[in-house]
Coordinates of C-alpha atoms and ligand atoms in Angstrom, one line a residue:
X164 CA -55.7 3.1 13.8
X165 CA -52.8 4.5 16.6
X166 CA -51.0 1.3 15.8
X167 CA -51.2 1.4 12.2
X168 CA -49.9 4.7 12.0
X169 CA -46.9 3.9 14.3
X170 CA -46.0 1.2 11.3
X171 CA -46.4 4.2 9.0
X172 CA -44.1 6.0 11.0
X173 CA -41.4 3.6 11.8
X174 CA -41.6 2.4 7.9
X175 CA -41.0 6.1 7.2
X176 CA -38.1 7.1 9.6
X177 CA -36.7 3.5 8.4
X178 CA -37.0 4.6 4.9
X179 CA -35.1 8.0 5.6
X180 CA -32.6 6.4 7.2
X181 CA -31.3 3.9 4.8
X182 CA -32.2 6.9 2.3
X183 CA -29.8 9.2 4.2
X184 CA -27.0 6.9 3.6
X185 CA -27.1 4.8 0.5
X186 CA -24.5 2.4 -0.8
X187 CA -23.6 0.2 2.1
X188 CA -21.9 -2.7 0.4
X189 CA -21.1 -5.8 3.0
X190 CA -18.0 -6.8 2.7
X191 CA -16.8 -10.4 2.0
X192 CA -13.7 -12.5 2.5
X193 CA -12.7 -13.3 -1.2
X194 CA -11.8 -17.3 -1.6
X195 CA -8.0 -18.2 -2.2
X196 CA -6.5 -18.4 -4.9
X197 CA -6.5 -22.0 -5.7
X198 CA -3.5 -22.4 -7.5
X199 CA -0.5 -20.4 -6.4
X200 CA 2.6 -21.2 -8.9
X201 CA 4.6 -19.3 -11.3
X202 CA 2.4 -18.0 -13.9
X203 CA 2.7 -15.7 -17.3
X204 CA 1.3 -12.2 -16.7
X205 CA -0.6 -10.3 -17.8
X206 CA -2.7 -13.1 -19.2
X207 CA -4.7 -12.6 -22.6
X208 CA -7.8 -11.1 -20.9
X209 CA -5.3 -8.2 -19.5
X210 CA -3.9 -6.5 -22.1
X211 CA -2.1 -3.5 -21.1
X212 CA -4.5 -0.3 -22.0
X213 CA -3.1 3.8 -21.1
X214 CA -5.4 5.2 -18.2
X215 CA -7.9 7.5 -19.8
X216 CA -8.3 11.1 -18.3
X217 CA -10.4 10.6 -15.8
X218 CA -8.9 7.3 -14.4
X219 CA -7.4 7.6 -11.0
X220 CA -3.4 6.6 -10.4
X221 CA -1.3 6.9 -8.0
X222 CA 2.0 6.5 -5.4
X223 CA 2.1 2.4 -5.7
X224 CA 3.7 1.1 -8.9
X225 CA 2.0 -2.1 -8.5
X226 CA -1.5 -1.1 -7.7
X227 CA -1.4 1.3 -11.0
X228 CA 0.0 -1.7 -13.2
X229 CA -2.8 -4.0 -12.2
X230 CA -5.0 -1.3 -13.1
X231 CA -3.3 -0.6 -16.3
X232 CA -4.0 -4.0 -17.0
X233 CA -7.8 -4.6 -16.0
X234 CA -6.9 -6.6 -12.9
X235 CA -8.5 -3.7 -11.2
X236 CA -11.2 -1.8 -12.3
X237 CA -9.1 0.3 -15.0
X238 CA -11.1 3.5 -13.3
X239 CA -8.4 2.8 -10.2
X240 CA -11.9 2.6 -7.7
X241 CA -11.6 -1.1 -6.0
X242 CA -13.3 -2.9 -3.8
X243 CA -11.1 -4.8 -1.1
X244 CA -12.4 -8.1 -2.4
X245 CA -11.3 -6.7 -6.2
X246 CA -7.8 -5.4 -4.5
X247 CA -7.0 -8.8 -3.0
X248 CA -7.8 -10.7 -5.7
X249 CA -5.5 -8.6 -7.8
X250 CA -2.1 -8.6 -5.7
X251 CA -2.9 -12.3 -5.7
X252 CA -3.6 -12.7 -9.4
X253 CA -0.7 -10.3 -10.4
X254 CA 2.2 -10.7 -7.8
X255 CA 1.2 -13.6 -6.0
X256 CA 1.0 -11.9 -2.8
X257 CA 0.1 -14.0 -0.3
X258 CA -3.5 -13.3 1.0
X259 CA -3.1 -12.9 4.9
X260 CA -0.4 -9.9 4.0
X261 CA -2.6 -9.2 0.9
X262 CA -5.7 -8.9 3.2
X263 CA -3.8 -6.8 5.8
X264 CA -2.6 -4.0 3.3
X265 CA -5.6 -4.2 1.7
X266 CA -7.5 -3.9 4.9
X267 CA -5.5 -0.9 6.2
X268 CA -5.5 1.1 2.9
X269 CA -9.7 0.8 3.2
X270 CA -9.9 2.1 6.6
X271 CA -7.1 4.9 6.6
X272 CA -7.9 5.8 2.6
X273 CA -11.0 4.6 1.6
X274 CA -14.7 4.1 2.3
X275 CA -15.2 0.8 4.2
X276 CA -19.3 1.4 4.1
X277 CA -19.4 1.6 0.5
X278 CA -16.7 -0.6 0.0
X279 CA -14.5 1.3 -2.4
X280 CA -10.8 2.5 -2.3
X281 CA -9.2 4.9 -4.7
X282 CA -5.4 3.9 -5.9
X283 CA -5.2 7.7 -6.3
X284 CA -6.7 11.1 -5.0
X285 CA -10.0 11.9 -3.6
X286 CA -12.7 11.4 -6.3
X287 CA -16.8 12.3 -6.8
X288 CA -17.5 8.9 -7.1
X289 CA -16.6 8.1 -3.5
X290 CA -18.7 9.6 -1.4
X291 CA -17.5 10.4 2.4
X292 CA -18.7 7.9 5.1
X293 CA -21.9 8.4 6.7
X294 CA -21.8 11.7 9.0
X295 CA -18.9 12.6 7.5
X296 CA -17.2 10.5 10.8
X297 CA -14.3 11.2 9.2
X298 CA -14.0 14.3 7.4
X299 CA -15.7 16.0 4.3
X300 CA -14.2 13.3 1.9
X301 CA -12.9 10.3 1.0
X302 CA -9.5 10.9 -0.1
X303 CA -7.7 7.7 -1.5
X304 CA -4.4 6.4 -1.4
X305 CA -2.3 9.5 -2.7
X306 CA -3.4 11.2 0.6
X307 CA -0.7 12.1 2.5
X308 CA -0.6 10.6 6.1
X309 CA -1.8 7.9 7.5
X310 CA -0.7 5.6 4.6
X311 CA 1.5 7.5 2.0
X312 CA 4.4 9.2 3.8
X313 CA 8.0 10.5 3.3
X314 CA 11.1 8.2 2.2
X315 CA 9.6 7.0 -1.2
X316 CA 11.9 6.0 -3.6
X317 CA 10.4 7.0 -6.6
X318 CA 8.0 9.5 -5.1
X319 CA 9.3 13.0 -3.7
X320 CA 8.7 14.1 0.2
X321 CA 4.9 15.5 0.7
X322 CA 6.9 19.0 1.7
X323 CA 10.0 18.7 -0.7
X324 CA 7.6 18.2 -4.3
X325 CA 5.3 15.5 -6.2
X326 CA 4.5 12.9 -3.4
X327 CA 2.2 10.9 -5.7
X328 CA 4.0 10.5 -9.3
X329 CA 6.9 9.1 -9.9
X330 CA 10.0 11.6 -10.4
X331 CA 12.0 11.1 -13.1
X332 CA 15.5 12.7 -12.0
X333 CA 14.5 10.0 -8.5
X334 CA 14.2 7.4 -10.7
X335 CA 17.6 7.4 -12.7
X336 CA 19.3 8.1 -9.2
X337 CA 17.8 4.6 -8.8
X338 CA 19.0 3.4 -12.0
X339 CA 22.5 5.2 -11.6
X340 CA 22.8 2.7 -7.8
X341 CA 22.3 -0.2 -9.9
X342 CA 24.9 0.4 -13.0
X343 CA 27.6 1.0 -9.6
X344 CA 26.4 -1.7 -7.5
X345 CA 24.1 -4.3 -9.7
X346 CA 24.7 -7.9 -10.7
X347 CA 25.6 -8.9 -14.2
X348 CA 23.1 -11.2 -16.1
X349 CA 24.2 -13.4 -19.3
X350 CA 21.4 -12.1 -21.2
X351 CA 21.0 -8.5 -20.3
X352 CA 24.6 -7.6 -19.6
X353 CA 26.8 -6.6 -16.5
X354 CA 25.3 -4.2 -13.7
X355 CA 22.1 -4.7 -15.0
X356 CA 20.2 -6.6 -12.3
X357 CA 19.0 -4.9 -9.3
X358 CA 20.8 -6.8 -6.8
X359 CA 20.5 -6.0 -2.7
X360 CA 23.6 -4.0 -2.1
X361 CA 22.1 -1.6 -5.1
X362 CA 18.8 -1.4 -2.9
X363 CA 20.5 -1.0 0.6
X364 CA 22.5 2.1 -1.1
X365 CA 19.9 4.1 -2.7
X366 CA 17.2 3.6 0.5
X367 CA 20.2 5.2 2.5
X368 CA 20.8 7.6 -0.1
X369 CA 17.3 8.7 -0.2
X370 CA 16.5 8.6 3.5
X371 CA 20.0 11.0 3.8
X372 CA 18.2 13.1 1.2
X373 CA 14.7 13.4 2.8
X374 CA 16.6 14.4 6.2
X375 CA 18.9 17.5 4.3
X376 CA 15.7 18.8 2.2
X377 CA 13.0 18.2 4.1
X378 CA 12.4 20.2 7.5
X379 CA 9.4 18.3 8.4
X380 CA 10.2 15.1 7.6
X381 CA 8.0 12.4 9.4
X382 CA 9.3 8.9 9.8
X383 CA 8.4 7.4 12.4
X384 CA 8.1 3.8 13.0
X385 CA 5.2 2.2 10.9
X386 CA 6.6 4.6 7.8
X387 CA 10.0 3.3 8.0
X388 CA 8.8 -0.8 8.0
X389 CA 6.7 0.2 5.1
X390 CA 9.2 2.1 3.5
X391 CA 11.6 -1.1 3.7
X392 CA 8.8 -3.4 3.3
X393 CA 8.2 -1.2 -0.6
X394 CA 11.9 -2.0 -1.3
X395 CA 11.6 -5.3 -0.6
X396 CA 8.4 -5.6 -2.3
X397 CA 10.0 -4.2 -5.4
X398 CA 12.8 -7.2 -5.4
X399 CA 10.8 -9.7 -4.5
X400 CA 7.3 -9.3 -6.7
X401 CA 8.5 -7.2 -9.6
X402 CA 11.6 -9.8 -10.3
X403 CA 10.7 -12.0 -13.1
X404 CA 9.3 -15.3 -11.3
X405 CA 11.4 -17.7 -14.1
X406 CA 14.7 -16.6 -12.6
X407 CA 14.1 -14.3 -9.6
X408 CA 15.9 -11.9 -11.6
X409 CA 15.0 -8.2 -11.6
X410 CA 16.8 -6.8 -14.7
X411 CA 16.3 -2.7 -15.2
X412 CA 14.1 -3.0 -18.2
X413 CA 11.7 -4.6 -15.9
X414 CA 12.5 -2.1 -13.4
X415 CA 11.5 0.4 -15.8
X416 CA 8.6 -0.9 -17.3
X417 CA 6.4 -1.5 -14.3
X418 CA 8.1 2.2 -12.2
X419 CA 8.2 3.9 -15.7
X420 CA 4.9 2.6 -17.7
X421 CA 3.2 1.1 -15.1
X422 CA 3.1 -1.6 -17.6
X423 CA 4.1 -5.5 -17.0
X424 CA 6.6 -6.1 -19.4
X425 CA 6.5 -8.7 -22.3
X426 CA 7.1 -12.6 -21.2
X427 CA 7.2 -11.4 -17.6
X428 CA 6.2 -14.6 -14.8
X429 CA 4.9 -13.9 -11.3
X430 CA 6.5 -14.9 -8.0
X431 CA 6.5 -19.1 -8.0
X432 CA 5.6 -18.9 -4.5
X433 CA 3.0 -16.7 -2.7
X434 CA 5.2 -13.9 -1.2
X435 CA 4.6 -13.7 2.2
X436 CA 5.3 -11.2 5.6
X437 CA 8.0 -13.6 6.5
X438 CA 9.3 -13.4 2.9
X439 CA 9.2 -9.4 3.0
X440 CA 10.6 -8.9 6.6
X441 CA 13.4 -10.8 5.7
X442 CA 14.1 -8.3 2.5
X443 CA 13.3 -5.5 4.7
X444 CA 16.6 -6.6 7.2
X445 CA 18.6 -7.4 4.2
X446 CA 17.8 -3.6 2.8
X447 CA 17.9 -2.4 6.5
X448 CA 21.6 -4.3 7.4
X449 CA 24.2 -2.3 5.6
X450 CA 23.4 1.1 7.2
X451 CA 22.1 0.4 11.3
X452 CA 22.3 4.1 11.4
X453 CA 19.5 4.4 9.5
X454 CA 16.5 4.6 12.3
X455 CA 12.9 5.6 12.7
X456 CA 12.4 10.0 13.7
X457 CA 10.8 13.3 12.5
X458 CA 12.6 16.4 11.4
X459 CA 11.9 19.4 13.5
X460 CA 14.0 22.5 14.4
X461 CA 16.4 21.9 12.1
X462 CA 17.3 18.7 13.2
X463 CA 16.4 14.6 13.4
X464 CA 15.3 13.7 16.1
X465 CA 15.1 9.8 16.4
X466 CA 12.5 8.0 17.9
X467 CA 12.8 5.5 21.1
X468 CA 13.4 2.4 19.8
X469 CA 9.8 0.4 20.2
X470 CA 10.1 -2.0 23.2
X471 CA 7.5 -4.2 21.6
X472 CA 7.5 -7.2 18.8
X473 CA 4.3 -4.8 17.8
X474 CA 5.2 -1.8 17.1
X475 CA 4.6 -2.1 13.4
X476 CA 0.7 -3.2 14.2
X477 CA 0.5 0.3 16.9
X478 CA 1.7 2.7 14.7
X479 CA -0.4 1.4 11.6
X480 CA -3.5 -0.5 12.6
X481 CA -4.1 1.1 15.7
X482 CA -2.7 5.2 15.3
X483 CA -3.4 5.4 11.7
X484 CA -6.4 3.9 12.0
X485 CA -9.5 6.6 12.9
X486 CA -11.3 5.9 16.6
X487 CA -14.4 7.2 15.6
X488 CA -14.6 3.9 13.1
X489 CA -15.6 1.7 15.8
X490 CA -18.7 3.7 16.8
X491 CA -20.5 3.0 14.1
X492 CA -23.3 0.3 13.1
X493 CA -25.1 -1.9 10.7
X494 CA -23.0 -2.5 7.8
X495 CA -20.6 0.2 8.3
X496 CA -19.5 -1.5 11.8
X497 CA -19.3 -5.1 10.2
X498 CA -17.0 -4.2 7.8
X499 CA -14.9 -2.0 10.2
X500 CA -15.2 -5.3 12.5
X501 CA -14.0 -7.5 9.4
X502 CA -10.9 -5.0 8.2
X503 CA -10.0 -4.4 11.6
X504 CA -9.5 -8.8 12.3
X505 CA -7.8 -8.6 8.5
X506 CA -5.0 -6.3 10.1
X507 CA -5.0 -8.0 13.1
X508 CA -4.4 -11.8 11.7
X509 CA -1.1 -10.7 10.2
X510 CA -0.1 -10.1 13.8
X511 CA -1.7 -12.8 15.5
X512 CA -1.0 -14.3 17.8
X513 CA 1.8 -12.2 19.1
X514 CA -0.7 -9.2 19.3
X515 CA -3.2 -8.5 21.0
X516 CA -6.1 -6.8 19.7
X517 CA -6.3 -3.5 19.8
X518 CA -8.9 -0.5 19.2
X519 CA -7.6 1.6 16.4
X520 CA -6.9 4.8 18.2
X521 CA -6.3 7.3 15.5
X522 CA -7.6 11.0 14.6
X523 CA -10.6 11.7 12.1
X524 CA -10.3 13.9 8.9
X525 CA -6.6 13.9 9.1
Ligands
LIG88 C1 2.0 -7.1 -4.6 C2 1.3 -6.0 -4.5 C3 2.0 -4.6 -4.3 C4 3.3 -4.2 -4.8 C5 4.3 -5.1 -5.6 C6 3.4 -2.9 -4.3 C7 4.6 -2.1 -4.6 C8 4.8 -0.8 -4.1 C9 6.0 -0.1 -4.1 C10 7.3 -0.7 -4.8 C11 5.9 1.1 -3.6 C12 6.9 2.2 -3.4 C13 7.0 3.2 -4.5 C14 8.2 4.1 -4.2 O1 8.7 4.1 -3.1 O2 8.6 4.8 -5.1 C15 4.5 1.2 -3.2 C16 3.9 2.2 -2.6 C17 2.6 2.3 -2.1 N1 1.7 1.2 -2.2 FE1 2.0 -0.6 -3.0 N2 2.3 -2.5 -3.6 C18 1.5 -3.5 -3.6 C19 0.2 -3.5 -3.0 C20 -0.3 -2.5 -2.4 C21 -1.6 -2.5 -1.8 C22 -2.5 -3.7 -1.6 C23 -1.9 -1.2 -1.3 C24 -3.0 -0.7 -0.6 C25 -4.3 -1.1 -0.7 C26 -0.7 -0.4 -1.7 C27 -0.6 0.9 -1.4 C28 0.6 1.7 -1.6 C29 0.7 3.1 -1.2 C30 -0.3 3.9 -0.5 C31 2.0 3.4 -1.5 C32 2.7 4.8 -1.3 C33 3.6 4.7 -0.1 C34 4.6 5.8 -0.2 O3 5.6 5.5 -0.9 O4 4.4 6.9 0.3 N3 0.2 -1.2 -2.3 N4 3.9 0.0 -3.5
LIG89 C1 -16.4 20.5 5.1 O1 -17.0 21.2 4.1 C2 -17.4 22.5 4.4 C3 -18.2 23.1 3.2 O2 -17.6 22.7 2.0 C4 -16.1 23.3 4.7 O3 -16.5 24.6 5.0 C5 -15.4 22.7 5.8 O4 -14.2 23.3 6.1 C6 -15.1 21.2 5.6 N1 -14.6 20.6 6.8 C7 -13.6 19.8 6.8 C8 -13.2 19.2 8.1 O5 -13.0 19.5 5.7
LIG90 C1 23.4 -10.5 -6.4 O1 24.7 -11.0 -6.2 C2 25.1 -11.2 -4.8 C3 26.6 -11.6 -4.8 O2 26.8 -12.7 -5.6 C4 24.2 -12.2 -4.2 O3 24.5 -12.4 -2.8 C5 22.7 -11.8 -4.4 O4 21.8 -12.7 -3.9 C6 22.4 -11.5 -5.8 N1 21.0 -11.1 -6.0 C7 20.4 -10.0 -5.5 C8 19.0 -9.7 -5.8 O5 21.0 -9.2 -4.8
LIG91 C1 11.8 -14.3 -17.7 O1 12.6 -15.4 -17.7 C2 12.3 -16.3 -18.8 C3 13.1 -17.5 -18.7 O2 14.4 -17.2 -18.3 C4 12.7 -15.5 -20.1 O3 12.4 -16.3 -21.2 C5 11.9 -14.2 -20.1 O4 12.3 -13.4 -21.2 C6 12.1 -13.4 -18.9 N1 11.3 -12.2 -18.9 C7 11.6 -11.0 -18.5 C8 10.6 -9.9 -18.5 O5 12.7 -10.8 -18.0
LIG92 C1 10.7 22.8 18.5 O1 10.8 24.1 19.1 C2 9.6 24.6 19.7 C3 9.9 26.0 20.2 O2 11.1 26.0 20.9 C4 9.2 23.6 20.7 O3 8.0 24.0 21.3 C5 9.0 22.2 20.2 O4 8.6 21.3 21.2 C6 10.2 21.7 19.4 N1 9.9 20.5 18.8 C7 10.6 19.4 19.0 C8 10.1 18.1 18.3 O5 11.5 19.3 19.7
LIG93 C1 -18.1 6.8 20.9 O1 -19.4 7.2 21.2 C2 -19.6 7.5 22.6 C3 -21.0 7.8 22.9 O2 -21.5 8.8 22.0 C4 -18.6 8.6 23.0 O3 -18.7 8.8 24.4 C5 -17.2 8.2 22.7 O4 -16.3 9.3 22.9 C6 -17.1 7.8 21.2 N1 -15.7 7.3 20.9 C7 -15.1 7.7 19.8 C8 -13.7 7.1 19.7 O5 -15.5 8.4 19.0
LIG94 C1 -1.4 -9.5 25.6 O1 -2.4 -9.6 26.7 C2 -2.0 -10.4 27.7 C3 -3.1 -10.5 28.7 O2 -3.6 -9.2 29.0 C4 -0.7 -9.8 28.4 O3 -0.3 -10.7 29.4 C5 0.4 -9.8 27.3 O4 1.5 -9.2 27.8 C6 -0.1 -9.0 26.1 N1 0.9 -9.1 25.0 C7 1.4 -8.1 24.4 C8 2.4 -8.4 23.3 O5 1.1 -6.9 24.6

């Protein structure tokens, strides 16, 4: 009798406590793409569909064109496994860097027990993670902090205006770089291909900008590889993968209509970290000056330069990262565990391992 009602009790405290917390979704390694050569995007299952008015978008071109186009769930609400595949799919982005950015934007942004990100704001339909560990909400990729930060080029300062849409006035700056500094193409006419030396002007241009307007400008390191890393994404995935030529009508239909444009190819070759990095020093090379800070009294005050080949993996998978997520169990902690080693294998083996070490509800 006494033993039959402990079953009756444990059954019952079990049941509340799953109850309390539904939705845990393991997360799984999504396979490879198998075949990893040019290919025409969108593909016929893809077409390009408006967002409705309750679909989420936000501060990354590419995530919202993929969503545009039903490579992610056209709601903008992924799962990392649906995220990967799509960066693959779309851009052929290669899937260790793939994993990593994927990885990171689950644990700063998005719910890594239920297994959902959102491209944009905070939304009902994610709920916040069990004890609210960290904060009230789950508040996506348009949060500020973290993940999305100052320096955009398309995006305004968090403090100056519109940190998550794309500003027009921003976006023919951009346009005006590449009619003075562009190459020429045979087919779409000179100064119309947005060429390096275009890029290297308008980053500085913009990161002179965000230090004049914006008095609490935060740039510190992770930012500013990222920052780099979204220039050099920009020439190296959005450039048509027939020619590697990135003419401004492509430019403007994936910044302006989020849209791939017609008889446009992916990358021929997975674009990888070492890929990017190397675009990130080419866009980096033409102004040294140009160096890692925050704004604050009036002035910039620069950072110390890191003393570390992992500086990049502190500042993101380790301080923007919240502590609190490796205190956790059952399936919340194994997918922590697995998004954690995601970050980490881009790194590896030159760093070490390291406890994320960030603030909650930031
Ligand atoms: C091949 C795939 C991708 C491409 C081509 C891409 C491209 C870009 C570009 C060009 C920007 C900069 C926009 C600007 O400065 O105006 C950007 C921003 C951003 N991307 Fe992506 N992205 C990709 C994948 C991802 C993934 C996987 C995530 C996270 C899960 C992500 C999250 C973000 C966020 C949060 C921003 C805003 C950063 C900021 O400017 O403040 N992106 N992306
Ligand atoms: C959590 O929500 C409560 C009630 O809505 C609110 O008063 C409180 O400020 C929130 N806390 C945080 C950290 O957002
Ligand atoms: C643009 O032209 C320059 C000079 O010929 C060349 O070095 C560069 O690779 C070209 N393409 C881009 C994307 O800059
Ligand atoms: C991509 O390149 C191919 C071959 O040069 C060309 O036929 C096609 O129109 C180009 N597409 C775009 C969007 O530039
Ligand atoms: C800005 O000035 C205040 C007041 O003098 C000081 O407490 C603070 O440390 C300064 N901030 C920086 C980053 O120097
Ligand atoms: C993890 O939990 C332990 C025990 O409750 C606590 O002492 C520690 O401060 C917690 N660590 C973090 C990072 O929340
Ligand atoms: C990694 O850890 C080892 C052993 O503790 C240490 O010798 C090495 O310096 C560390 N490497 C880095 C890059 O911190």
């Amino acid at each position: 009798m006494a033993s039959s009602l402990n079953v009756v009790v444990f059954l019952l405290c079990f049941i509340v406590s799953v109850a309390a917390y539904p939705g845990g979704k393991l997360i799984h390694a999504p396979p490879k793409q198998v075949y990893t050569g040019i290919k025409r995007i969108p593909g016929k299952n893809n077409p390009y569909k408006a967002p409705g008015p309750h679909d989420l978008r936000g501060p990354c071109p590419g995530l919202n064109t993929l969503a545009n186009h039903g490579y992610i769930p056209r709601n903008g609400i992924a799962t990392f496994e649906e995220i990967v595949n799509a960066v693959g799919e779309g851009f052929n982005m290669e899937y260790t860097l793939a994993s990593a950015l994927t990885a990171f934007g689950m644990l700063a942004r998005g719910n890594a027990y239920t297994n959902q990100i959102s491209i944009g704001g905070p939304t009902g339909k994610i709920p916040p993670l069990p004890g609210n560990i960290d904060g009230n909400s789950t508040k996506g990729l348009a949060t500020h902090g973290r993940f999305e930060g100052d320096v955009s080029m398309t995006r305004r300062d968090f403090a100056v205006g519109d940190n998550v849409h794309l500003d027009p006035a921003l976006f023919s700056q951009f346009l005006d770089y590449v009619a003075k500094y562009g190459n020429d193409s045979d087919v779409t006419g000179p100064k119309s291909v947005v060429s390096y030396k275009a890029m290297q002007e308008f980053k500085y241009a913009r990161y002179l900008d965000s230090i004049a307007e914006d008095p609490v400008l935060v740039y510190h390191f992770g930012r500013f590889i990222l920052s780099y890393g979204e220039a050099s994404f920009t020439l190296n995935f959005f450039a048509n993968g027939t020619d590697g030529v990135l003419s401004t009508s492509t430019l403007k239909s994936i910044f302006q209509n989020q849209r791939f444009p017609l008889n446009w190819h992916r990358r021929g070759t997975p674009g990888d970290i070492n890929l990017i990095g190397d675009g990130v020093e080419n866009v980096l090379s033409a102004h040294e000056d140009a160096v890692p800070g925050i704004n604050a009294n009036g002035t910039f005050i620069p950072d110390p330069l890191p003393t570390t080949g992992c500086a990049l993996y502190q500042d993101l998978g380790v301080n923007n990262v919240p502590a609190v997520l490796v205190n956790t169990t059952g399936i919340l902690k194994k997918n922590v565990d697995f998004l954690l080693k995601s970050i980490h294998n881009l790194f590896a083996p030159q760093c070490n391992f390291t406890l994320p070490a960030g603030e909650s509800g930031v």
